[in-house]
Short mmCIF file of C-alpha atoms in Angstrom, two decimals:
data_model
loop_
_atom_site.label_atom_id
_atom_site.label_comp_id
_atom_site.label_asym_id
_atom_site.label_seq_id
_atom_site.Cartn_x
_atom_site.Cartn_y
_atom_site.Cartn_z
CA UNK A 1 -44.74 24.37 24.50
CA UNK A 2 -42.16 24.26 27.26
CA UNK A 3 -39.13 25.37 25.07
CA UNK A 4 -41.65 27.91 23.87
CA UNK A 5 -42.02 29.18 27.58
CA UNK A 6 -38.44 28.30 28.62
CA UNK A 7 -36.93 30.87 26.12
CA UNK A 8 -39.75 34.26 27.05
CA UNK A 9 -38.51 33.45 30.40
CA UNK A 10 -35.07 33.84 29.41
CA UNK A 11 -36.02 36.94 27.49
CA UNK A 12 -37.51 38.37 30.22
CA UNK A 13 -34.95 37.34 33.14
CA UNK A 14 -32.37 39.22 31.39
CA UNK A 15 -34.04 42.51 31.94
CA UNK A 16 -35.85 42.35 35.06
CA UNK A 17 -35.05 45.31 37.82
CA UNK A 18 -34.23 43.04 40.70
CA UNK A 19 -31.84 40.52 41.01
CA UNK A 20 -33.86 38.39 43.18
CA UNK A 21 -36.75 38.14 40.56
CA UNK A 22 -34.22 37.31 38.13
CA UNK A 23 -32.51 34.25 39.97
CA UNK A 24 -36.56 32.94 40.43
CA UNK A 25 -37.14 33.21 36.51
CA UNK A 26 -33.80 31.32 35.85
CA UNK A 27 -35.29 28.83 38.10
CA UNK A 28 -38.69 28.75 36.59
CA UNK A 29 -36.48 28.07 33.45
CA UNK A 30 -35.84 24.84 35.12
CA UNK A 31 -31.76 25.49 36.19
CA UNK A 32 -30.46 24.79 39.58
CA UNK A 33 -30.41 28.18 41.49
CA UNK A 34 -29.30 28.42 45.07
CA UNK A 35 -30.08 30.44 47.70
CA UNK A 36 -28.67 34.15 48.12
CA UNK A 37 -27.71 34.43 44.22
CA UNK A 38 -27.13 37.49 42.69
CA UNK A 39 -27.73 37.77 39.00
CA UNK A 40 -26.82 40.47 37.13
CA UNK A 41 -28.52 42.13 34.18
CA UNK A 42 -27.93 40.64 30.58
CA UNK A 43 -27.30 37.07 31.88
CA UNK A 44 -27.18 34.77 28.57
CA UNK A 45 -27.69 31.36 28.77
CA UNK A 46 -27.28 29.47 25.02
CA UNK A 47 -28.54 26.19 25.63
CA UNK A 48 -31.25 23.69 23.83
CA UNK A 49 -34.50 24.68 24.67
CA UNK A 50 -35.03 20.96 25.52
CA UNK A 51 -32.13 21.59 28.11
CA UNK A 52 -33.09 20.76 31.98
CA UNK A 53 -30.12 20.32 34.78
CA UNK A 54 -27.67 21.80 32.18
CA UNK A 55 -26.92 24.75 34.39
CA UNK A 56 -26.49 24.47 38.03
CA UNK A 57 -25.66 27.49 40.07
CA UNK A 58 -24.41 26.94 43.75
CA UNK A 59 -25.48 29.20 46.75
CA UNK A 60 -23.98 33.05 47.58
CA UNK A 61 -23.00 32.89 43.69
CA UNK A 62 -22.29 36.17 42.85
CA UNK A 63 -22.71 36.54 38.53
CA UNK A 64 -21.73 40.12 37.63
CA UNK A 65 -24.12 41.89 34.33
CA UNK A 66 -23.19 40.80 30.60
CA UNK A 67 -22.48 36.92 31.85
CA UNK A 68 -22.41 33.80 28.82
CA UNK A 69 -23.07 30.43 30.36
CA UNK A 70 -22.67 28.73 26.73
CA UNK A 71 -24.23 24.87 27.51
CA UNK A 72 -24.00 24.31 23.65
CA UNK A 73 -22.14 25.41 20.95
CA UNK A 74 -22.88 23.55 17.13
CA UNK A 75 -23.02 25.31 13.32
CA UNK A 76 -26.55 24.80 13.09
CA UNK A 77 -26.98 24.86 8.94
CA UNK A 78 -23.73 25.49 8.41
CA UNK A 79 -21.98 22.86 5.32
CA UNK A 80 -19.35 22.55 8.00
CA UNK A 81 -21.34 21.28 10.52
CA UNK A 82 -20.67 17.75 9.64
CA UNK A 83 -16.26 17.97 10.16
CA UNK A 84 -16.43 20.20 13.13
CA UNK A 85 -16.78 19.14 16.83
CA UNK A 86 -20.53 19.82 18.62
CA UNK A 87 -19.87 21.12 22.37
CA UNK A 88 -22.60 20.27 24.71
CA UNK A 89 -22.36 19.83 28.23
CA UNK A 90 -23.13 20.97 31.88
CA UNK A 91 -22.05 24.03 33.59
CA UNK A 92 -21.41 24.27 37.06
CA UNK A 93 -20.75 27.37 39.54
CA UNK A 94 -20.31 25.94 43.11
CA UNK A 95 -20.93 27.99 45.90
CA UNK A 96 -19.22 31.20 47.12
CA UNK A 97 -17.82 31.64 43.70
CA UNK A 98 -17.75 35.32 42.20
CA UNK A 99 -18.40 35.61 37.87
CA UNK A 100 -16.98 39.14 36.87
CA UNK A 101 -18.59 40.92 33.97
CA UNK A 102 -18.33 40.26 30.31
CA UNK A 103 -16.69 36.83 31.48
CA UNK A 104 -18.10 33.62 29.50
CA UNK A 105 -18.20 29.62 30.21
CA UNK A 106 -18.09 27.04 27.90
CA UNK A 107 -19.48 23.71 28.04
CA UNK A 108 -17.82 21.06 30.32
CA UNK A 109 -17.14 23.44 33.18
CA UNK A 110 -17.22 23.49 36.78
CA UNK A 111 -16.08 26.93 38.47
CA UNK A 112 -15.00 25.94 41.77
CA UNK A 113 -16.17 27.02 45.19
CA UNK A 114 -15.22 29.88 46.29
CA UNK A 115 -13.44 30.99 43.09
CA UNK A 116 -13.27 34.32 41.55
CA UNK A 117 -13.33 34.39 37.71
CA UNK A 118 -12.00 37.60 36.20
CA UNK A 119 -13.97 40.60 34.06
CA UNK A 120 -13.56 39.24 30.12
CA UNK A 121 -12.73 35.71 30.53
CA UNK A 122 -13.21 33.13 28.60
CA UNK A 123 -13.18 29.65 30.87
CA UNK A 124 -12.36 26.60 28.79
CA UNK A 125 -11.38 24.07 31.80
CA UNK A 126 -12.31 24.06 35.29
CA UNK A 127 -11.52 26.09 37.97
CA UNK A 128 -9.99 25.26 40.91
CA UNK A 129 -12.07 25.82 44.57
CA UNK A 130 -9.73 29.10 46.23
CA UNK A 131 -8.60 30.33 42.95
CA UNK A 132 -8.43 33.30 40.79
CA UNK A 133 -8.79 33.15 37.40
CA UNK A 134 -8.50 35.44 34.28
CA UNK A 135 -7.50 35.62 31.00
CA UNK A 136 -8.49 33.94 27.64
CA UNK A 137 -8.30 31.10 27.79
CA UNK A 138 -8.61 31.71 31.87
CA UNK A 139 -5.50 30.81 33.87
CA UNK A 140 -4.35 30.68 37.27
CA UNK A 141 -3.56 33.89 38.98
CA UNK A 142 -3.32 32.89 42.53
CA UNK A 143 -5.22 31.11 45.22
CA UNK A 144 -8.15 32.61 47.65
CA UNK A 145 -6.73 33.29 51.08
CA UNK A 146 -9.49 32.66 53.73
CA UNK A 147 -9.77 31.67 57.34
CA UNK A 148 -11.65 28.81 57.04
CA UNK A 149 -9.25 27.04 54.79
CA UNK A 150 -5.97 28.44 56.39
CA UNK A 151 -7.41 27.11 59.01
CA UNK A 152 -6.85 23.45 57.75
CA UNK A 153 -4.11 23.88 56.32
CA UNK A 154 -2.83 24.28 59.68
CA UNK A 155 -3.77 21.35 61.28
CA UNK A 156 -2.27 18.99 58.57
CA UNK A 157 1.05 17.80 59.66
#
């Protein structure tokens, strides 16, 4: 009964008006939402509807409409399914970080805090914290400038 409930409230989420009510519904899903998340519209999440602490989203997470979070990936019925590699794993999106639209995550992946992820990607590998990403597969563009961390750098020696 709780896969049963777990995917109408995934049906639901990705339509609802506010993005507020749809971070609460993602965590009525049972995945790790943090506080101050913005979710955007059309948020799909293929996981196993036995799935719990498969997704984990960090705080100030900013996930722009049309997101994939894929948390597993198989042929199903398929006669292949037997010589072809099952992908299952976590994703992770620390804190800070910033998902543009259309972009989607495999399994295996932690975006990085503060990172910025690029409209259309497709992330195969994790990002770095500071970084841009983009591309497909997503690569490096540059890193994040911000006080804080400048800041540190600083006082190395």
């Amino acid at each position: 009964m709780r896969g049963v409930l777990k995917k109408v409230l995934k049906l639901l989420t990705k339509q609802m008006p506010i993005y507020q009510l749809r971070s609460a519904m993602l965590r009525w899903c049972g995945y790790a939402v943090g506080k101050d998340v913005s979710v955007g519209e059309d948020l799909l999440i293929i996981d196993e509807l036995s799935d719990r602490g498969m997704v984990t989203i960090g705080d100030r997470v900013a996930i722009s409409p049309r997101v994939t979070l894929v948390v597993s990936s198989r042929p199903n019925s398929s006669r292949i399914a037997p010589y072809v590699p099952v992908d299952h794993g976590p994703i992770a999106i620390e804190n800070d970080a910033w998902i543009g639209t259309g972009v989607v995550i495999l399994p295996n992946v932690t975006i990085g805090e503060g990172s910025v992820v690029a409209a259309n990607s497709a992330v195969t590998k994790n990002v770095k914290p500071y970084t841009i990403v983009g591309g497909s597969p997503a690569k490096m563009i540059r890193e994040v400038s911000v006080p804080w961390i400048e800041e540190t750098k600083s006082l190395v020696p």
